[in-house]
Short mmCIF file of C-alpha atoms in Angstrom, two decimals:
data_model
loop_
_atom_site.label_atom_id
_atom_site.label_comp_id
_atom_site.label_asym_id
_atom_site.label_seq_id
_atom_site.Cartn_x
_atom_site.Cartn_y
_atom_site.Cartn_z
CA UNK O 94 -18.47 7.32 1.51
CA UNK O 95 -18.96 6.68 -2.15
CA UNK O 96 -18.16 3.23 -3.48
CA UNK O 97 -17.92 1.85 -7.00
CA UNK O 98 -18.36 -1.85 -7.71
CA UNK O 99 -17.35 -3.70 -10.83
CA UNK O 100 -18.50 -7.27 -10.43
CA UNK O 101 -16.75 -8.72 -13.48
CA UNK O 102 -12.99 -9.11 -12.89
CA UNK O 103 -12.45 -10.46 -16.39
CA UNK O 104 -14.41 -10.67 -19.61
CA UNK O 105 -13.71 -11.72 -23.15
CA UNK O 106 -15.42 -11.07 -26.46
CA UNK O 107 -14.90 -11.99 -30.06
CA UNK O 108 -13.77 -9.32 -32.46
CA UNK O 109 -16.71 -7.43 -34.03
CA UNK O 110 -19.13 -8.53 -31.32
CA UNK O 111 -20.72 -6.47 -28.55
CA UNK O 112 -19.84 -6.62 -24.88
CA UNK O 113 -21.29 -4.92 -21.81
CA UNK O 114 -19.28 -4.13 -18.69
CA UNK O 115 -21.18 -3.64 -15.44
CA UNK O 116 -20.74 -0.96 -12.81
CA UNK O 117 -22.79 -0.03 -9.77
CA UNK O 118 -22.14 2.71 -7.28
CA UNK O 119 -23.37 3.95 -3.97
CA UNK O 120 -23.81 7.60 -3.09
CA UNK O 121 -26.15 9.97 -1.33
CA UNK O 122 -25.26 12.79 -3.73
CA UNK O 123 -27.80 13.93 -6.28
CA UNK O 124 -25.42 15.58 -8.71
CA UNK O 125 -22.22 13.85 -9.73
CA UNK O 126 -20.29 12.55 -12.72
CA UNK O 127 -19.58 9.02 -13.83
CA UNK O 128 -16.72 7.93 -16.06
CA UNK O 129 -15.34 4.92 -17.82
CA UNK O 130 -11.57 4.87 -18.23
CA UNK O 131 -9.51 2.47 -20.30
CA UNK O 132 -6.01 1.38 -19.27
CA UNK O 133 -4.24 -0.56 -22.04
CA UNK O 134 -1.01 -2.48 -21.44
CA UNK O 135 0.89 0.81 -21.76
CA UNK O 136 -0.87 1.77 -18.50
CA UNK O 137 -1.84 5.20 -19.81
CA UNK O 138 -5.31 6.05 -18.48
CA UNK O 139 -7.64 7.10 -21.27
CA UNK O 140 -11.10 8.59 -20.81
CA UNK O 141 -13.65 6.55 -22.75
CA UNK O 142 -16.92 8.23 -21.85
CA UNK O 143 -18.47 10.55 -19.28
CA UNK O 144 -22.02 10.90 -17.93
CA UNK O 145 -23.49 13.72 -15.89
CA UNK O 146 -26.00 12.50 -13.34
CA UNK O 147 -28.50 15.25 -14.04
CA UNK O 148 -28.71 14.27 -17.72
CA UNK O 149 -31.20 11.53 -18.45
CA UNK O 150 -29.86 10.86 -21.92
CA UNK O 151 -27.24 8.14 -22.07
CA UNK O 152 -23.83 9.29 -23.28
CA UNK O 153 -22.45 7.90 -26.53
CA UNK O 154 -18.99 8.10 -28.08
CA UNK O 155 -18.75 6.27 -31.39
CA UNK O 156 -18.72 2.53 -30.54
CA UNK O 157 -19.01 3.19 -26.80
CA UNK O 158 -22.27 3.89 -25.04
CA UNK O 159 -23.55 3.73 -21.51
CA UNK O 160 -26.76 2.60 -19.86
CA UNK O 161 -27.19 4.98 -16.95
CA UNK O 162 -29.89 4.02 -14.48
CA UNK O 163 -29.80 6.66 -11.77
CA UNK O 164 -32.43 5.14 -9.50
CA UNK O 165 -30.69 1.79 -9.63
CA UNK O 166 -27.24 3.44 -9.36
CA UNK O 167 -26.05 1.50 -12.34
CA UNK O 168 -23.70 2.65 -15.08
CA UNK O 169 -22.82 -0.04 -17.61
CA UNK O 170 -20.58 0.36 -20.66
CA UNK O 171 -21.45 -1.19 -23.98
CA UNK O 172 -18.75 -1.65 -26.58
CA UNK O 173 -20.06 -2.37 -30.05
CA UNK O 174 -18.08 -3.88 -32.92
CA UNK O 175 -15.25 -4.79 -30.56
CA UNK O 176 -11.74 -4.32 -31.90
CA UNK O 177 -8.45 -5.89 -30.86
CA UNK O 178 -7.31 -2.48 -29.64
CA UNK O 179 -10.12 -2.48 -27.10
CA UNK O 180 -8.22 -5.07 -25.07
CA UNK O 181 -7.48 -3.30 -21.78
CA UNK O 182 -8.48 -2.82 -18.17
CA UNK O 183 -11.65 -0.79 -17.87
CA UNK O 184 -12.32 1.25 -14.75
CA UNK O 185 -15.62 2.75 -13.77
CA UNK O 186 -15.23 5.93 -11.73
CA UNK O 187 -17.37 8.29 -9.71
CA UNK O 188 -16.54 11.92 -9.19
CA UNK O 189 -17.43 13.52 -5.90
CA UNK O 190 -16.68 16.98 -4.73
CA UNK O 191 -14.99 17.53 -1.43
CA UNK O 192 -13.37 20.69 -0.25
CA UNK O 193 -13.64 22.26 -3.67
CA UNK O 194 -11.55 19.62 -5.46
CA UNK O 195 -12.95 16.92 -7.65
CA UNK O 196 -11.92 13.42 -6.59
CA UNK O 197 -12.32 10.26 -8.60
CA UNK O 198 -13.33 7.04 -6.88
CA UNK O 199 -12.48 4.02 -8.99
CA UNK O 200 -13.90 0.54 -9.14
CA UNK O 201 -11.56 -2.44 -9.11
CA UNK O 202 -11.63 -2.77 -12.86
CA UNK O 203 -12.61 -5.30 -15.49
CA UNK O 204 -9.99 -6.88 -17.68
CA UNK O 205 -11.40 -7.12 -21.20
CA UNK O 206 -9.82 -9.32 -23.82
CA UNK O 207 -10.92 -9.08 -27.44
CA UNK O 208 -10.17 -12.29 -29.28
CA UNK O 209 -9.50 -12.44 -33.03
CA UNK V 84 -4.07 19.38 -26.07
CA UNK V 85 -4.32 18.51 -22.36
CA UNK V 86 -1.11 16.51 -22.13
CA UNK V 87 0.40 15.48 -18.81
CA UNK V 88 3.93 14.14 -18.56
CA UNK V 89 5.73 12.32 -15.79
CA UNK V 90 9.43 11.96 -15.20
CA UNK V 91 11.06 9.56 -14.78
CA UNK V 92 9.00 6.80 -16.37
CA UNK V 93 10.98 4.19 -14.50
CA UNK V 94 13.27 4.41 -11.47
CA UNK V 95 15.17 1.88 -9.41
CA UNK V 96 16.65 2.93 -6.10
CA UNK V 97 18.22 1.47 -3.01
CA UNK V 98 16.32 1.13 0.22
CA UNK V 99 16.68 4.23 2.40
CA UNK V 100 17.13 6.71 -0.43
CA UNK V 101 14.62 9.34 -1.56
CA UNK V 102 13.09 9.51 -4.99
CA UNK V 103 11.42 12.48 -6.67
CA UNK V 104 8.77 12.08 -9.38
CA UNK V 105 7.71 15.06 -11.47
CA UNK V 106 4.29 15.64 -13.00
CA UNK V 107 3.90 18.40 -15.58
CA UNK V 108 0.93 19.76 -17.49
CA UNK V 109 2.46 20.60 -20.87
CA UNK V 110 -0.18 22.70 -22.56
CA UNK V 111 -2.50 23.91 -19.85
CA UNK V 112 -2.46 25.33 -16.37
CA UNK V 113 -3.42 22.72 -13.81
CA UNK V 114 -5.59 24.09 -11.05
CA UNK V 115 -5.47 20.78 -9.22
CA UNK V 116 -3.17 17.79 -9.45
CA UNK V 117 -3.75 14.34 -8.04
CA UNK V 118 -1.36 11.55 -7.13
CA UNK V 119 -2.40 7.90 -7.35
CA UNK V 120 -0.75 4.64 -6.53
CA UNK V 121 -1.53 1.45 -8.42
CA UNK V 122 -0.46 -2.04 -7.38
CA UNK V 123 -0.19 -4.81 -10.01
CA UNK V 124 -3.58 -5.80 -11.38
CA UNK V 125 -5.28 -3.44 -8.95
CA UNK V 126 -7.19 -0.22 -9.19
CA UNK V 127 -5.90 3.30 -8.67
CA UNK V 128 -5.74 4.49 -5.09
CA UNK V 129 -5.81 8.24 -4.54
CA UNK V 130 -2.95 9.35 -2.33
CA UNK V 131 -3.34 13.10 -2.26
CA UNK V 132 -4.76 16.17 -3.93
CA UNK V 133 -2.71 19.30 -4.42
CA UNK V 134 -3.49 22.83 -5.47
CA UNK V 135 -0.85 25.28 -6.59
CA UNK V 136 0.65 27.21 -3.73
CA UNK V 137 -1.07 25.33 -0.94
CA UNK V 138 -0.43 22.21 1.10
CA UNK V 139 -1.55 18.91 -0.30
CA UNK V 140 -4.57 17.13 1.13
CA UNK V 141 -3.71 13.53 1.89
CA UNK V 142 -6.12 10.62 1.91
CA UNK V 143 -6.62 8.67 5.09
CA UNK V 144 -3.82 6.21 5.70
CA UNK V 145 -1.26 7.97 3.50
CA UNK V 146 1.80 9.12 5.42
CA UNK V 147 2.43 12.80 4.82
CA UNK V 148 6.06 12.62 5.91
CA UNK V 149 6.68 9.64 3.70
CA UNK V 150 5.15 11.00 0.52
CA UNK V 151 6.01 14.68 0.20
CA UNK V 152 4.02 16.58 -2.39
CA UNK V 153 4.97 20.02 -3.68
CA UNK V 154 2.81 21.92 -6.17
CA UNK V 155 5.09 24.88 -6.83
CA UNK V 156 3.51 26.15 -10.03
CA UNK V 157 0.42 25.72 -12.17
CA UNK V 158 2.28 23.28 -14.40
CA UNK V 159 4.39 21.24 -11.99
CA UNK V 160 3.78 18.99 -9.03
CA UNK V 161 6.35 16.69 -7.46
CA UNK V 162 6.02 13.59 -5.32
CA UNK V 163 9.02 12.66 -3.21
CA UNK V 164 9.13 9.22 -1.66
CA UNK V 165 11.39 9.66 1.35
CA UNK V 166 13.49 6.87 2.85
CA UNK V 167 12.05 4.43 0.34
CA UNK V 168 11.54 0.79 1.27
CA UNK V 169 10.69 -2.22 -0.90
CA UNK V 170 7.02 -1.95 0.08
CA UNK V 171 6.94 1.47 -1.59
CA UNK V 172 7.59 -0.22 -4.93
CA UNK V 173 4.58 0.53 -7.07
CA UNK V 174 3.24 2.36 -10.11
CA UNK V 175 2.61 6.04 -9.37
CA UNK V 176 0.27 8.04 -11.60
CA UNK V 177 -0.51 11.73 -11.55
CA UNK V 178 -3.44 13.54 -13.08
CA UNK V 179 -4.37 17.18 -13.53
CA UNK V 180 -7.45 19.25 -14.09
CA UNK V 181 -7.91 22.72 -15.48
CA UNK V 182 -10.76 25.10 -14.84
CA UNK V 183 -12.25 24.64 -18.31
CA UNK V 184 -11.82 20.84 -18.46
CA UNK V 185 -15.39 20.05 -17.45
CA UNK V 186 -14.14 18.08 -14.44
CA UNK V 187 -12.05 15.78 -16.59
CA UNK V 188 -8.77 14.56 -15.15
CA UNK V 189 -5.90 14.21 -17.61
CA UNK V 190 -3.54 11.43 -16.63
CA UNK V 191 0.20 11.16 -16.92
CA UNK V 192 1.80 7.97 -18.26
CA UNK V 193 2.89 6.83 -14.80
CA UNK V 194 6.19 6.10 -13.05
CA UNK V 195 7.33 2.62 -12.10
CA UNK V 196 9.25 2.73 -8.82
CA UNK V 197 11.29 -0.25 -7.73
CA UNK V 198 13.03 -0.14 -4.37
CA UNK V 199 15.73 -2.75 -3.87
#
């Protein structure tokens, strides 16, 4: 079974600085998707960034970028120029395919606090 | 686009009663809908996957007779918690995918269930 591990339960960063959230996963699949989701205090899940395993190029979305190391099964999220609105729980997720439906397997999350 | 709603956002019920939670895709047809449960400060746990017109597929350890899922149309799925008990109190989140969504799951805002 696939597993996703986020080893940092909590992190904090000063506004305007850069922070990196770690994520590792375990799978025997060769093709899959990886995601970072943000859950602010409102608890609405918001997709931050997505990476396809067959693409070597790291995904980037404005201030958010990933460092995808397929051989090491590592998928870290870098947030540049942190803003107060980035304060949230961040979940790393792996998408596997079973029975034709696409399931998400989530890590336990990292609580990020951006300090003014 | 790709908006998912849930109703109600918050519900309080007495032990032994049944509660129905609705999940609707507002501007797209959802080929698959997912139901998650989230305990305080914890990650999302997948409960079941449902496709329109067919029986839901439940994850291991989730009681089918306790959590009834009906996916009657391409825009509506319902989760009924039957004979609710205090231990069923939790935050329930649904998500939906469409065929053109590039495997992205669109999440609803969640429903807070409190069983007294």
